[in-house]
CSV table of C-alpha atoms in Angstrom, one decimal:
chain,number,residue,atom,x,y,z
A,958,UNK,CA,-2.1,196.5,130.0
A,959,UNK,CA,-2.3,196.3,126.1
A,960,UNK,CA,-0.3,192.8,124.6
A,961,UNK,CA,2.4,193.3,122.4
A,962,UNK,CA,3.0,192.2,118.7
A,963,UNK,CA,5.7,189.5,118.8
A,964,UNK,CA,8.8,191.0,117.0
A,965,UNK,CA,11.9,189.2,116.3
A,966,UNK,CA,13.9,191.3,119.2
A,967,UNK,CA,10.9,189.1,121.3
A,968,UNK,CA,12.3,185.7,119.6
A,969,UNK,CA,15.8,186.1,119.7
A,970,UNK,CA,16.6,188.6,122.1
A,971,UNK,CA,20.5,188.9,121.4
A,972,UNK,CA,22.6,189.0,117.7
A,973,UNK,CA,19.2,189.3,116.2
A,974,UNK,CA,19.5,189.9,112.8
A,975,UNK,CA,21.7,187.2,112.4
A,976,UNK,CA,20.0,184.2,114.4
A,977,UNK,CA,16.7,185.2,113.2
A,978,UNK,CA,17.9,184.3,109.6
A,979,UNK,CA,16.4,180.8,110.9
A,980,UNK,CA,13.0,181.3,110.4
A,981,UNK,CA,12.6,181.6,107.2
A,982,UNK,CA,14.7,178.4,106.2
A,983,UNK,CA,12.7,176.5,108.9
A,984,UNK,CA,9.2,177.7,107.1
A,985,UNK,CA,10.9,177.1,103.5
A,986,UNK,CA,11.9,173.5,104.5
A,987,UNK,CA,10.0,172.1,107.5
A,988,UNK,CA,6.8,172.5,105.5
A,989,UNK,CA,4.9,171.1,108.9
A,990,UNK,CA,1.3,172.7,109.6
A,991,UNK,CA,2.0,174.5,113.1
A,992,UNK,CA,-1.8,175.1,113.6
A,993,UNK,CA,-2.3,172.6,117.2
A,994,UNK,CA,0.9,170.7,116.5
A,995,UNK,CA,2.6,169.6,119.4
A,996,UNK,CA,5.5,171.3,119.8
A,997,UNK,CA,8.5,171.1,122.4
A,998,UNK,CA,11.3,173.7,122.9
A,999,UNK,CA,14.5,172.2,124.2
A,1000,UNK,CA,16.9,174.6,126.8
A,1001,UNK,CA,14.7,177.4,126.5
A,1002,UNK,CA,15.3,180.1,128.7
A,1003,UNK,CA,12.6,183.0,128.3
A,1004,UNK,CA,10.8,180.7,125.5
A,1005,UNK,CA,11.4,183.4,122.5
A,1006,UNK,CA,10.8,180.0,120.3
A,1007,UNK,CA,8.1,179.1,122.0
A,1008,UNK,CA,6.3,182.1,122.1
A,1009,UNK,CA,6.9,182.1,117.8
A,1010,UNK,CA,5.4,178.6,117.5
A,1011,UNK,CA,2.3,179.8,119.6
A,1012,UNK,CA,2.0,182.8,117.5
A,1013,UNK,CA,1.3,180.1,114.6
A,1014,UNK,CA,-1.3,178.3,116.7
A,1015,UNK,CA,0.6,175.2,117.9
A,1016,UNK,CA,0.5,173.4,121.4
A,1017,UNK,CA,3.8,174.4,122.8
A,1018,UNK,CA,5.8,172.8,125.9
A,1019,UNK,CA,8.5,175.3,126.8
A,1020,UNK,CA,11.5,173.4,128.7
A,1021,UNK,CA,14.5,173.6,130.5
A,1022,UNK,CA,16.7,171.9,132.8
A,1023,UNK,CA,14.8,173.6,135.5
A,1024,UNK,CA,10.9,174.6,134.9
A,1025,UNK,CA,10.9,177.7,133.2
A,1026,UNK,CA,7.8,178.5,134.1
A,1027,UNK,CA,7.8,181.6,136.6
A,1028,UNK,CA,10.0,183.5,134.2
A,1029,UNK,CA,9.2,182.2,131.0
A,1030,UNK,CA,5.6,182.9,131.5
A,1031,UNK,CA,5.9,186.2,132.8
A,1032,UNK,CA,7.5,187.4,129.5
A,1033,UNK,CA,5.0,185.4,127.3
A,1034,UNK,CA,1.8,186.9,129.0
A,1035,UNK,CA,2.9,190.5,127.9
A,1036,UNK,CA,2.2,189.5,124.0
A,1037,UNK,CA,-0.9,188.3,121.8
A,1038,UNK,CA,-0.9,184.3,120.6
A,1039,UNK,CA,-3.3,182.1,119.4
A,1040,UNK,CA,-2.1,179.0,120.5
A,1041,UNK,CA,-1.0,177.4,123.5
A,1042,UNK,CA,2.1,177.3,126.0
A,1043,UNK,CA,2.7,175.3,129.3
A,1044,UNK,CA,5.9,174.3,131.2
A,1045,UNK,CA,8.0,171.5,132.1
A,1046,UNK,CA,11.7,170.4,133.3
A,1047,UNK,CA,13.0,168.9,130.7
A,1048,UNK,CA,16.3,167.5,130.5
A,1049,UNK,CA,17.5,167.4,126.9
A,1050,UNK,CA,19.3,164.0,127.4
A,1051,UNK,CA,16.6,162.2,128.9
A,1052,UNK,CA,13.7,163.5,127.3
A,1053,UNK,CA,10.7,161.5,128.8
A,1054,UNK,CA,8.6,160.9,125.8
A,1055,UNK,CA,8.5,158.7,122.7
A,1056,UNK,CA,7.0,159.3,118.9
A,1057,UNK,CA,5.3,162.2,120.2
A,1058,UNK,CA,6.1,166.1,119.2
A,1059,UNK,CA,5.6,166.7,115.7
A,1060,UNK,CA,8.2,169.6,115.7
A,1061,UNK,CA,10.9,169.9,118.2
A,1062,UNK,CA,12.9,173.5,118.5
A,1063,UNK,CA,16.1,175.1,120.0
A,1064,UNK,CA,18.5,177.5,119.8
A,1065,UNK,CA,22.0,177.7,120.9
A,1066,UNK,CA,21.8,174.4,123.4
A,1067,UNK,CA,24.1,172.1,122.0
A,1068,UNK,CA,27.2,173.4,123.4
A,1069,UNK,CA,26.1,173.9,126.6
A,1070,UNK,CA,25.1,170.4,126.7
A,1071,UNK,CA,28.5,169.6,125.4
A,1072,UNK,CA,30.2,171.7,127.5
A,1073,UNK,CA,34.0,170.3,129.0
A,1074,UNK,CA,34.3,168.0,126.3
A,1075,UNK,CA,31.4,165.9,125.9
A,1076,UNK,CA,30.4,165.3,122.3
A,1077,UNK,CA,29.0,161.9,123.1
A,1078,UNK,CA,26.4,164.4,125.4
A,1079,UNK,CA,25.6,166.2,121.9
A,1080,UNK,CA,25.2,163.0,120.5
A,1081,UNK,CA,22.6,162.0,123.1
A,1082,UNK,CA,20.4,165.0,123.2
A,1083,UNK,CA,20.0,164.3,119.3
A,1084,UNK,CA,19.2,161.0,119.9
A,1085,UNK,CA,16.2,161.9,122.3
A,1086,UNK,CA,14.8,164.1,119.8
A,1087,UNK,CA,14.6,161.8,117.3
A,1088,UNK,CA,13.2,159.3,120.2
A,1089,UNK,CA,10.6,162.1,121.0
A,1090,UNK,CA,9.4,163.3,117.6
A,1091,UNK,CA,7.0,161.3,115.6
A,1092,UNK,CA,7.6,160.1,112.4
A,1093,UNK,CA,8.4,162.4,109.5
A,1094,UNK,CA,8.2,165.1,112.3
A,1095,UNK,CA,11.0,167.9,112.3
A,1096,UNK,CA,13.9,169.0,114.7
A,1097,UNK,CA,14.3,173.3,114.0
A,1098,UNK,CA,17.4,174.5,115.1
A,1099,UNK,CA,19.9,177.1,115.6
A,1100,UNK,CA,23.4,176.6,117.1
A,1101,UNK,CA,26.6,178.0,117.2
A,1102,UNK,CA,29.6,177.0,115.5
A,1103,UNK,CA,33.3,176.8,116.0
A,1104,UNK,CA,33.2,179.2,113.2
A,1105,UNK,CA,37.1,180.6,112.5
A,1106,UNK,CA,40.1,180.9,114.1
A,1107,UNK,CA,39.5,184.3,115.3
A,1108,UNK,CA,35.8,183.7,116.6
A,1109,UNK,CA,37.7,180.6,118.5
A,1110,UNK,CA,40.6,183.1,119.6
A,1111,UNK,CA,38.4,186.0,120.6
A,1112,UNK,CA,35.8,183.3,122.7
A,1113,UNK,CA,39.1,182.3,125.0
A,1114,UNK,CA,40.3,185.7,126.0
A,1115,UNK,CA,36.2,187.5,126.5
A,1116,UNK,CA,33.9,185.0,127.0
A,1117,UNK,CA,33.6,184.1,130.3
A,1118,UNK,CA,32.4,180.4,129.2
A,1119,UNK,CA,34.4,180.6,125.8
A,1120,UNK,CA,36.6,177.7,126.7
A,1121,UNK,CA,33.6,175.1,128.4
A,1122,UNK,CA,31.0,175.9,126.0
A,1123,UNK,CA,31.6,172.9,123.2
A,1124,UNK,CA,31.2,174.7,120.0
A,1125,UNK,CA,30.2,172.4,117.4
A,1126,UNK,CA,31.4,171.8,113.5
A,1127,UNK,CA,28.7,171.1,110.8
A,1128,UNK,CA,30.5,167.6,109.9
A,1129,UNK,CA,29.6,167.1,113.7
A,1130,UNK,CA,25.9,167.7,113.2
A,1131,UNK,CA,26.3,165.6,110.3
A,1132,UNK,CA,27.4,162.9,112.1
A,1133,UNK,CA,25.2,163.3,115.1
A,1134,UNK,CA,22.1,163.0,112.6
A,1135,UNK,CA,23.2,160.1,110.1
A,1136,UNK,CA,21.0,157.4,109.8
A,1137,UNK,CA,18.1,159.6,112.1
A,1138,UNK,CA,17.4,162.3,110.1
A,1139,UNK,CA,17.2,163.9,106.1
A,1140,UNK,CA,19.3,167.0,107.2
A,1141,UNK,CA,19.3,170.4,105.3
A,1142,UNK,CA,21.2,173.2,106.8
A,1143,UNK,CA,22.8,176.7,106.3
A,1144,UNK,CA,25.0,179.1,107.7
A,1145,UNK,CA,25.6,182.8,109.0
A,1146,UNK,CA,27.4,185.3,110.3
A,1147,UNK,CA,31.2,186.3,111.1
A,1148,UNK,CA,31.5,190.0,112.5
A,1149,UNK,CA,28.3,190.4,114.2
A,1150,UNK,CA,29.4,188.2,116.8
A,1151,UNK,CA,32.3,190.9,117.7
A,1152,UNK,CA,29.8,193.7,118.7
A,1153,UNK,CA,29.5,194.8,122.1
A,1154,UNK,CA,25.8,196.0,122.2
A,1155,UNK,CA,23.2,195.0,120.6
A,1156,UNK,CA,22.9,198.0,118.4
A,1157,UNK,CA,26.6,197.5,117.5
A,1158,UNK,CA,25.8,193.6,116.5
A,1159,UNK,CA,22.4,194.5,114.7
A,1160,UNK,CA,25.2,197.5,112.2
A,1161,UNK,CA,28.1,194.7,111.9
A,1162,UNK,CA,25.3,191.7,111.2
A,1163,UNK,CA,24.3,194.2,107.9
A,1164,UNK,CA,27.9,193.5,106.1
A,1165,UNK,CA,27.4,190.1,106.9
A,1166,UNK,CA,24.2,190.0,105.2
A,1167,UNK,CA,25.8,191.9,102.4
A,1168,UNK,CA,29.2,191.2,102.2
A,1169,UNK,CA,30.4,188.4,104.1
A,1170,UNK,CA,27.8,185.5,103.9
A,1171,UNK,CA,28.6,185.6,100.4
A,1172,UNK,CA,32.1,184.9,100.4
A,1173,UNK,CA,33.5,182.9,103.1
A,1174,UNK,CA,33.1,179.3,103.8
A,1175,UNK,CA,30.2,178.0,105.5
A,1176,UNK,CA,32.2,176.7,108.5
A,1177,UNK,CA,33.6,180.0,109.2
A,1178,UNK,CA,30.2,181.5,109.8
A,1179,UNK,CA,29.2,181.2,113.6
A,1180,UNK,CA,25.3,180.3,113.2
A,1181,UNK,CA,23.9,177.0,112.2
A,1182,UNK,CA,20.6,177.0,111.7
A,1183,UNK,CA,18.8,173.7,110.1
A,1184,UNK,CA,15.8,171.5,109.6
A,1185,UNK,CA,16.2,167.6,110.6
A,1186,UNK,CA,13.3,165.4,109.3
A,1187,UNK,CA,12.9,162.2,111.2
A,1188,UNK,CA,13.3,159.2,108.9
């Protein structure tokens, strides 16, 4: 069977034009040379970020509480990359290696690592990044935020694990990263969180992009993406 072309859809898989606003900040500031860096993704599901550091020729461990590998691999053998991906159970708050990965990724991790109340958790799992990742080496990240009032309302009454998912603030991340890391973030996002499909998140995401981004507050956006340069 042919291999596909790694898309963003691939990457992202769900609310994609809004998380996928990350890479581009993450190329503009990480500035790190992917080709056979070693890289580790943190809680990562199918891998989508693994499978985009492969595509730029890096040596990628794909993690996850439990070893991803018979599903994650399944989905990254269908596509074309140039670099390399194995697998590994990986807890993100005991991460079992030291000055090691010269880029470290995740999306969307933090507040399940949080969830029930546990920011000290949060505060952990950054802590073993900056444990695992060599010096000068960079943390790429996506995560949601507590974003507004009605994000927080809506996330209570529909979300099935609205109320023990541990949403995070950006003076939070702040915090969690001082004296570890030269932070620079940014933010996205506020309706195309409400759609139901896909397709109706990809046509609300547009008047974010537009309209919205542009005129509220950072913290009322739902996406934090960032790069964190070890110090």
């Amino acid at each position: 069977m042919p291999q596909k072309n790694i898309t963003l859809d691939a990457i992202f898989k769900w609310d994609v034009t809004n998380w996928s606003e990350s890479l581009a900040f993450w190329e503009r500031n990480c500035g790190a040379d992917f080709k056979g860096a070693k890289v580790l993704e943190i809680g990562s599901s199918l891998g989508g970020l693994s499978l985009w550091a492969a595509s730029k020729n890096a040596n990628v461990i794909c993690s996850d509480l439990t070893n991803p590998g018979e599903t994650a691999k399944s989905f990254h053998d269908q596509f074309s990359f140039s670099g390399s991906i194995s697998y590994q159970a990986i807890d993100a708050t005991n991460i079992p290696f030291e000055n090691y990965f010269d880029i470290i990724l995740f999306k969307s991790v933090l507040g399940g690592v949080g969830r029930d109340s546990h920011p000290e958790r949060q505060q952990k799992m950054i802590d073993e990044i900056y444990k695992a990742l060599k010096a000068g080496g960079c943390l790429l990240f996506a995560e949601n935020l507590k974003a507004s009032f009605l994000h927080q309302y809506f996330r209570k009454k529909f979300v099935r694990w609205g109320t023990q998912w541990r949403y995070i603030t950006i003076p939070e991340m702040t915090h969690y990263s001082a004296g570890k890391f030269e932070l620079k973030y940014s933010s996205t996002g506020f309706w195309g969180a409400f759609g139901r499909s896909e397709s109706q998140r990809k046509f609300l995401s547009l008047f974010d992009k537009l309209i919205f981004n542009k005129l509220i507050s950072q913290s009322a956006k739902y996406v934090l993406y960032g790069v964190a340069r070890k110090v």
